[in-house]
Amino acid sequence: MSDKRVSRQKPCHHCKSRSASTPADTSTIHYEKFWLYRHCSSVQQRDRQAQKAGQLFSGLLAMNVVFLGSAFISSMIFNHVAITLADVWILLSILKVLCLCWIIYYLLGTSRQPHAVLYRDSHAGPIWIRGSVLLFGSFSILLNVFQIGYSAILIQCKSGVEIVFPTIEILFICTQAFFLWHHSKDCIQVQHNFTRCGLMLTIATNLLLWLLAVTNDTIHMEIESQLREVEQRFAGNETASCTCPNTTICKIFQKGYILLYPFNTEFCLVCCSVLYVMWKNVGRRISHHHVPHSKPKFKLQGVVFGPLLGAAAVIIGICVFMMYQIQATGSAPDRQVFVMYYSYYIALLPLMSVGAVIGTIIHALEKRELDTLKNPTRSLDVILLMGAALGQIGMSYFSIVALVATDPRDLLNSLILSYSVLLIFQNITQNVFIIDGLHRQPSGAAAEARHPEHAGQHAVPSEPPREEDTMTSSQRRHTEVSPGKEEEMKEEQNHEAYNQRRVSMLELGQEIRKASLSYIHSYSHLSWKRRALREISFFLVLCNIILWVMPTFGAHPVFENGLEKSFYGYSTWFAIVNFGLPLGVFYRMHSVGGLLEVYITA
Amino acid sequence: MSDKRVSRQKPCHHCKSRSASTPADTSTIHYEKFWLYRHCSSVQQRDRQAQKAGQLFSGLLAMNVVFLGSAFISSMIFNHVAITLADVWILLSILKVLCLCWIIYYLLGTSRQPHAVLYRDSHAGPIWIRGSVLLFGSFSILLNVFQIGYSAILIQCKSGVEIVFPTIEILFICTQAFFLWHHSKDCIQVQHNFTRCGLMLTIATNLLLWLLAVTNDTIHMEIESQLREVEQRFAGNETASCTCPNTTICKIFQKGYILLYPFNTEFCLVCCSVLYVMWKNVGRRISHHHVPHSKPKFKLQGVVFGPLLGAAAVIIGICVFMMYQIQATGSAPDRQVFVMYYSYYIALLPLMSVGAVIGTIIHALEKRELDTLKNPTRSLDVILLMGAALGQIGMSYFSIVALVATDPRDLLNSLILSYSVLLIFQNITQNVFIIDGLHRQPSGAAAEARHPEHAGQHAVPSEPPREEDTMTSSQRRHTEVSPGKEEEMKEEQNHEAYNQRRVSMLELGQEIRKASLSYIHSYSHLSWKRRALREISFFLVLCNIILWVMPTFGAHPVFENGLEKSFYGYSTWFAIVNFGLPLGVFYRMHSVGGLLEVYITA
């Protein structure tokens, strides 16, 4: 689908066909230059140093913007009088307009220059990440539409700027989503430093939007919990000057705003990660052999237990979530509902951990080659997985210390304690499983890996050999057999290849039939390992989805059970949750992506 | 000095002589193995993957220890009742004893195994960093001795454990300092994973000690400021049960404790960075050509203005610091003293920034080769410089927002505002200057770089060719001439070399005299760039020392001027300073090291 879209664009079509057919001419490569490194001995070295310097300077730009914005947002939180939310919005709008200008310039100027996009990184912007950009982007637009509607109804007590800001936001989201959908794979070869600065500015803006959303989100939680207390005290005594009139439309806007809020934070984080990969890819030259010849596709066949178990976990999880939401949002949350919630987790988490451990063991048993080529997308995935897990793990350790210090023999306390321990264990085992899986060669690509003359890192880019399609596919099928028989199969294959040059078409057909029979035989021999991997990763995908849904839509028992809150004090525990919870949500979403990749390549 | 010590140790002497004379036999190399990666096609690939897996698992161990310890320390801070300082000390003592056991095992077991240390990383643990380990280590021991003495005097109201803990701490510091002094350059080749886990445990323990020291340090600040208020209110009304009796020895212990405290935090950070480099070097195999043939030494010649200007800055700085300390620690800090303090910074920071910018420009003008070899020590240096600068820059941005929002036209406010802006600019320019300087080849090594047959990255390690000493030195002198005349000089040199084979000893002597004359001529031609670089880096070294001394020994105007404190609120600004100040101090110390390296290689 992405290729179809891309080929509609004129300049990209041009370079795609170039990169597919002939190696790029050295005259079309724009080597980077930087004043500091004029005297390097070779062009390549100067290029690499200029790249590093460009990354350093654009990174410094982003750092300064992020620090300035963070200071603004913190000032707003801790000193409402001197710096208001409107000031922060003005700063962010200026940044958004700057980003918009750069994105439009990139779309119309930079990317249409001759030889601008000679290479495309096939690993960058996979379909599931671009899909989530579109999905979260459309939800965020809806959120802003609701906000505009809500402000329009209450126009008598709200200022006009509260309609202007969401409009700029909608423009920004649309343009950015369009830009990321079409250009996330680009390895731009012109205007390196300007593009790097533009990308870094956009990343900084997204990070600040995320920071504002997170602090606002939790402040909103705080206000809600305080309001509840106030309501209990002054029941029926309304004094607020700017409340929603009792019309349905206003209530819908208000509810929709609260419900859609989490998608906005996720949108910012996903955009940041895609933009970061683009930034790493600026000026990158990919040898043509890095492009995988056949990309494995998502197929839902041969898996039974994973989807069944996963679906059961999802259904039970939704029931638990509904009961939790009904009970916990009431005036006084019941102890029972927490016991139910934590019991669900304690039943699910060991299953997930065991699945991940078995998956890791199968990875070790399977004799598949490792993919050790340079791949910025994968490096980022690994870093994001480890980094996002830190939020959850940190929160769990704080819980453990608080619970051990108070009274671990109480039922609810012991439940929370085991929940925290299991959560740490689950996060670590799942990370090891995903990281290990991402570094395996997809079973389709294993064929190429075993023929060093077909793939690898040749110094001089050369044409991939064009053979008969039937020949290539029969070879590829052969190499999918169990590597234990590899040697013997290879000899047989060489013999076949030798024969094939002489035999007639009839004999060729017979050979192919023989080869496919042996393929089916070996597939049924191999399949248990591959099937087990697929079952496990599918099960984990579904589990991670339900574990993502629950905190995203407002189940925050770590805050509502009140145990840690009373131990650490309100504001400290608030700060810890504030840091850990959004990272935990992002972790679940990101694991789903990683596990899908493991599922596809299994 | 280090080499002398090393050669006294038996096993290290053995491997050193091995690595210097003959390339290591492949049979002595212990390739790493890991159960997960049994099926890799090549030994090298399996080794690399096992290395990655070992790093991942030992990193996970450290992460868990650090999180557990942080949760403990935070609990102690926010809930004094449930978790006391004694609990934290017990946890840390257990960790210290584990580390001690591992270090002793490493010293007596691992490092004495056959072929354990085949290679040594010449960049790791330079003399200035090992020297600071010894210096800070001995101050920390003194600190603990004072603490033991103080506790012994007040034994009637203090528990016995307050003497036990400092004793363990002294043992830990001594063993660690000894270990780092002798083994910081090791690239250990046996028991990879056990060594990695031990190193990571030691890093985690040091990080936790640092965290405890930082939080204690600032809490101590807080207590002091609160005490001052209490003193003012109840003057002469002593009610405390456990105060120092009015003996001189007790006062000395108390004062010494407060004065030596900052060195302990620095010691932990320095140990962490050295241990991290050792961890990166576990299992690393270095080709023999990476070892530089001639290491430039620290020489104090040819620099005049840098030391003079720097000494002036240091002397004025000490005066300002003394006046600040006398005034600010009084009952009501005067406005005048803040004006003086900030004026000093505003005068000094632009000078430093201009120096760094000029240095960067000279680096660009100088036609010296870049050193692009893999070097974990340098990568860590760059990361630490950038990371530690973040603390200072973040604090400055918070100050800027607070000051702009309140009243920037006030004299003191505008002074602090320009101080903050200048500080950001100074940090960035200095970082660029140091990073750029660290990546240049030292001018001594430039000679080798221009003769690819002498140095470089040969695939097959071979003996460096042994030539006559006179010949080599004359060649080396020749190649230090200005690169503009390089072509012509080279031709001349070839001609000379041709002649030399035929001419008698008399003529050879004449040639050498001619060569040294041309060397002196070209040195006086070149020297302005190298001299300017040395002047600048020397000046910056002295400036950074004084900027390190002032906050280390207690001048914290960001906290004492009260402007940001009243804007953000006490606890928020406290948290920001708590994060930024120790990083800022570490940044100054680390820049001194980086600048010294730039000075030596210039």
PDB file of C-alpha atoms in Angstrom, chain A residues 74-206:
ATOM      1  CA  SER A  74       6.951  24.119  35.127  1.00  0.00           C
ATOM      2  CA  SER A  75       6.570  27.813  35.869  1.00  0.00           C
ATOM      3  CA  MET A  76       2.932  27.603  34.823  1.00  0.00           C
ATOM      4  CA  ILE A  77       2.379  24.654  37.150  1.00  0.00           C
ATOM      5  CA  PHE A  78       4.091  26.130  40.181  1.00  0.00           C
ATOM      6  CA  ASN A  79       3.262  29.800  39.720  1.00  0.00           C
ATOM      7  CA  HIS A  80      -0.123  30.222  38.074  1.00  0.00           C
ATOM      8  CA  VAL A  81      -0.088  33.998  38.468  1.00  0.00           C
ATOM      9  CA  ALA A  82       3.085  35.020  36.664  1.00  0.00           C
ATOM     10  CA  ILE A  83       2.848  32.552  33.776  1.00  0.00           C
ATOM     11  CA  THR A  84      -0.558  31.377  32.604  1.00  0.00           C
ATOM     12  CA  LEU A  85      -1.600  28.520  30.356  1.00  0.00           C
ATOM     13  CA  ALA A  86      -2.174  31.124  27.622  1.00  0.00           C
ATOM     14  CA  ASP A  87       1.527  32.095  27.708  1.00  0.00           C
ATOM     15  CA  VAL A  88       2.534  28.459  27.273  1.00  0.00           C
ATOM     16  CA  TRP A  89       0.087  28.088  24.413  1.00  0.00           C
ATOM     17  CA  ILE A  90       1.522  31.167  22.708  1.00  0.00           C
ATOM     18  CA  LEU A  91       5.056  29.723  22.941  1.00  0.00           C
ATOM     19  CA  LEU A  92       3.882  26.361  21.611  1.00  0.00           C
ATOM     20  CA  SER A  93       1.915  27.997  18.796  1.00  0.00           C
ATOM     21  CA  ILE A  94       5.000  29.894  17.678  1.00  0.00           C
ATOM     22  CA  LEU A  95       6.930  26.615  17.645  1.00  0.00           C
ATOM     23  CA  LYS A  96       4.133  24.866  15.750  1.00  0.00           C
ATOM     24  CA  VAL A  97       4.008  27.584  13.115  1.00  0.00           C
ATOM     25  CA  LEU A  98       7.795  27.345  12.664  1.00  0.00           C
ATOM     26  CA  CYS A  99       7.516  23.558  12.284  1.00  0.00           C
ATOM     27  CA  LEU A 100       4.661  23.950   9.809  1.00  0.00           C
ATOM     28  CA  CYS A 101       6.744  26.323   7.691  1.00  0.00           C
ATOM     29  CA  TRP A 102       9.635  23.873   7.661  1.00  0.00           C
ATOM     30  CA  ILE A 103       7.423  20.848   6.838  1.00  0.00           C
ATOM     31  CA  ILE A 104       5.793  22.706   3.927  1.00  0.00           C
ATOM     32  CA  TYR A 105       9.219  23.789   2.686  1.00  0.00           C
ATOM     33  CA  TYR A 106      10.394  20.178   2.916  1.00  0.00           C
ATOM     34  CA  LEU A 107       7.369  18.858   1.034  1.00  0.00           C
ATOM     35  CA  LEU A 108       7.535  21.468  -1.732  1.00  0.00           C
ATOM     36  CA  GLY A 109      11.233  22.333  -1.817  1.00  0.00           C
ATOM     37  CA  THR A 110      13.775  19.954  -0.338  1.00  0.00           C
ATOM     38  CA  SER A 111      12.240  16.626  -1.304  1.00  0.00           C
ATOM     39  CA  ARG A 112      11.661  17.738  -4.900  1.00  0.00           C
ATOM     40  CA  GLN A 113      15.250  18.740  -5.540  1.00  0.00           C
ATOM     41  CA  PRO A 114      17.220  16.546  -7.940  1.00  0.00           C
ATOM     42  CA  HIS A 115      18.799  13.516  -6.188  1.00  0.00           C
ATOM     43  CA  ALA A 116      17.174  14.490  -2.882  1.00  0.00           C
ATOM     44  CA  VAL A 117      15.901  11.039  -1.952  1.00  0.00           C
ATOM     45  CA  LEU A 118      18.253   8.488  -3.494  1.00  0.00           C
ATOM     46  CA  TYR A 119      17.718   5.881  -0.767  1.00  0.00           C
ATOM     47  CA  ARG A 120      14.820   4.801   1.391  1.00  0.00           C
ATOM     48  CA  ASP A 121      15.222   2.938   4.677  1.00  0.00           C
ATOM     49  CA  SER A 122      12.953  -0.087   4.405  1.00  0.00           C
ATOM     50  CA  HIS A 123      12.946  -0.621   8.180  1.00  0.00           C
ATOM     51  CA  ALA A 124      11.819   2.918   9.008  1.00  0.00           C
ATOM     52  CA  GLY A 125       8.136   3.717   9.424  1.00  0.00           C
ATOM     53  CA  PRO A 126       6.611   0.222   9.198  1.00  0.00           C
ATOM     54  CA  ILE A 127       2.931   0.082   8.403  1.00  0.00           C
ATOM     55  CA  TRP A 128       1.809  -0.432  12.013  1.00  0.00           C
ATOM     56  CA  ILE A 129       3.600   2.685  13.190  1.00  0.00           C
ATOM     57  CA  ARG A 130       2.352   4.833  10.325  1.00  0.00           C
ATOM     58  CA  GLY A 131      -1.122   3.417  10.914  1.00  0.00           C
ATOM     59  CA  SER A 132      -0.986   4.408  14.556  1.00  0.00           C
ATOM     60  CA  VAL A 133       0.160   7.897  13.529  1.00  0.00           C
ATOM     61  CA  LEU A 134      -2.974   8.168  11.363  1.00  0.00           C
ATOM     62  CA  LEU A 135      -5.251   6.643  14.030  1.00  0.00           C
ATOM     63  CA  PHE A 136      -3.999   8.720  16.948  1.00  0.00           C
ATOM     64  CA  GLY A 137      -3.810  11.764  14.669  1.00  0.00           C
ATOM     65  CA  SER A 138      -7.488  11.505  13.716  1.00  0.00           C
ATOM     66  CA  PHE A 139      -8.475  11.019  17.371  1.00  0.00           C
ATOM     67  CA  SER A 140      -6.416  14.075  18.287  1.00  0.00           C
ATOM     68  CA  ILE A 141      -8.161  16.109  15.593  1.00  0.00           C
ATOM     69  CA  LEU A 142     -11.529  14.969  16.957  1.00  0.00           C
ATOM     70  CA  LEU A 143     -10.362  15.991  20.413  1.00  0.00           C
ATOM     71  CA  ASN A 144      -9.548  19.475  19.186  1.00  0.00           C
ATOM     72  CA  VAL A 145     -12.897  19.711  17.374  1.00  0.00           C
ATOM     73  CA  PHE A 146     -14.638  18.859  20.651  1.00  0.00           C
ATOM     74  CA  GLN A 147     -12.567  21.466  22.410  1.00  0.00           C
ATOM     75  CA  ILE A 148     -13.515  24.095  19.854  1.00  0.00           C
ATOM     76  CA  GLY A 149     -17.188  23.146  20.201  1.00  0.00           C
ATOM     77  CA  TYR A 150     -17.001  23.222  23.984  1.00  0.00           C
ATOM     78  CA  SER A 151     -15.330  26.621  23.965  1.00  0.00           C
ATOM     79  CA  ALA A 152     -17.875  27.941  21.443  1.00  0.00           C
ATOM     80  CA  ILE A 153     -20.776  26.979  23.724  1.00  0.00           C
ATOM     81  CA  LEU A 154     -19.145  28.616  26.722  1.00  0.00           C
ATOM     82  CA  ILE A 155     -17.917  31.611  24.715  1.00  0.00           C
ATOM     83  CA  GLN A 156     -19.381  34.062  27.272  1.00  0.00           C
ATOM     84  CA  CYS A 157     -16.813  33.048  29.933  1.00  0.00           C
ATOM     85  CA  LYS A 158     -13.917  31.899  27.733  1.00  0.00           C
ATOM     86  CA  SER A 159     -11.611  34.014  25.616  1.00  0.00           C
ATOM     87  CA  GLY A 160     -11.418  33.833  21.831  1.00  0.00           C
ATOM     88  CA  VAL A 161      -7.883  32.442  21.874  1.00  0.00           C
ATOM     89  CA  GLU A 162      -9.260  29.139  23.153  1.00  0.00           C
ATOM     90  CA  ILE A 163     -10.684  28.644  19.671  1.00  0.00           C
ATOM     91  CA  VAL A 164      -7.569  29.862  17.843  1.00  0.00           C
ATOM     92  CA  PHE A 165      -5.134  27.469  19.548  1.00  0.00           C
ATOM     93  CA  PRO A 166      -7.000  24.231  18.721  1.00  0.00           C
ATOM     94  CA  THR A 167      -7.260  25.401  15.099  1.00  0.00           C
ATOM     95  CA  ILE A 168      -3.479  25.736  14.851  1.00  0.00           C
ATOM     96  CA  GLU A 169      -3.169  22.347  16.554  1.00  0.00           C
ATOM     97  CA  ILE A 170      -5.464  20.716  13.961  1.00  0.00           C
ATOM     98  CA  LEU A 171      -3.405  22.196  11.122  1.00  0.00           C
ATOM     99  CA  PHE A 172      -0.202  20.995  12.772  1.00  0.00           C
ATOM    100  CA  ILE A 173      -1.493  17.444  13.300  1.00  0.00           C
ATOM    101  CA  CYS A 174      -2.813  17.135   9.713  1.00  0.00           C
ATOM    102  CA  THR A 175       0.386  18.382   8.097  1.00  0.00           C
ATOM    103  CA  GLN A 176       2.592  16.279  10.332  1.00  0.00           C
ATOM    104  CA  ALA A 177       0.583  13.099   9.752  1.00  0.00           C
ATOM    105  CA  PHE A 178       0.682  13.661   5.968  1.00  0.00           C
ATOM    106  CA  PHE A 179       4.431  14.331   6.137  1.00  0.00           C
ATOM    107  CA  LEU A 180       5.164  11.231   8.223  1.00  0.00           C
ATOM    108  CA  TRP A 181       2.947   8.981   6.101  1.00  0.00           C
ATOM    109  CA  HIS A 182       4.772   9.856   2.893  1.00  0.00           C
ATOM    110  CA  HIS A 183       8.314  10.669   3.966  1.00  0.00           C
ATOM    111  CA  SER A 184       9.113   8.561   7.031  1.00  0.00           C
ATOM    112  CA  LYS A 185      11.398   6.297   4.970  1.00  0.00           C
ATOM    113  CA  ASP A 186      13.399   9.099   3.321  1.00  0.00           C
ATOM    114  CA  CYS A 187      17.171   9.262   3.588  1.00  0.00           C
ATOM    115  CA  ILE A 188      17.487  12.849   2.427  1.00  0.00           C
ATOM    116  CA  GLN A 189      20.700  13.745   0.594  1.00  0.00           C
ATOM    117  CA  VAL A 190      20.441  17.526   0.207  1.00  0.00           C
ATOM    118  CA  GLN A 191      20.285  20.427   2.653  1.00  0.00           C
ATOM    119  CA  HIS A 192      21.423  18.115   5.429  1.00  0.00           C
ATOM    120  CA  ASN A 193      21.825  20.581   8.237  1.00  0.00           C
ATOM    121  CA  PHE A 194      18.683  22.569   7.538  1.00  0.00           C
ATOM    122  CA  THR A 195      16.656  19.341   7.436  1.00  0.00           C
ATOM    123  CA  ARG A 196      18.243  18.148  10.672  1.00  0.00           C
ATOM    124  CA  CYS A 197      17.378  21.393  12.425  1.00  0.00           C
ATOM    125  CA  GLY A 198      13.814  21.239  11.110  1.00  0.00           C
ATOM    126  CA  LEU A 199      13.384  17.660  12.289  1.00  0.00           C
ATOM    127  CA  MET A 200      14.842  18.438  15.686  1.00  0.00           C
ATOM    128  CA  LEU A 201      12.575  21.473  16.066  1.00  0.00           C
ATOM    129  CA  THR A 202       9.556  19.281  15.288  1.00  0.00           C
ATOM    130  CA  ILE A 203      10.736  16.640  17.772  1.00  0.00           C
ATOM    131  CA  ALA A 204      11.198  19.305  20.452  1.00  0.00           C
ATOM    132  CA  THR A 205       7.710  20.700  19.782  1.00  0.00           C
ATOM    133  CA  ASN A 206       6.157  17.248  20.052  1.00  0.00           C
TER     134      ASN A 206
END
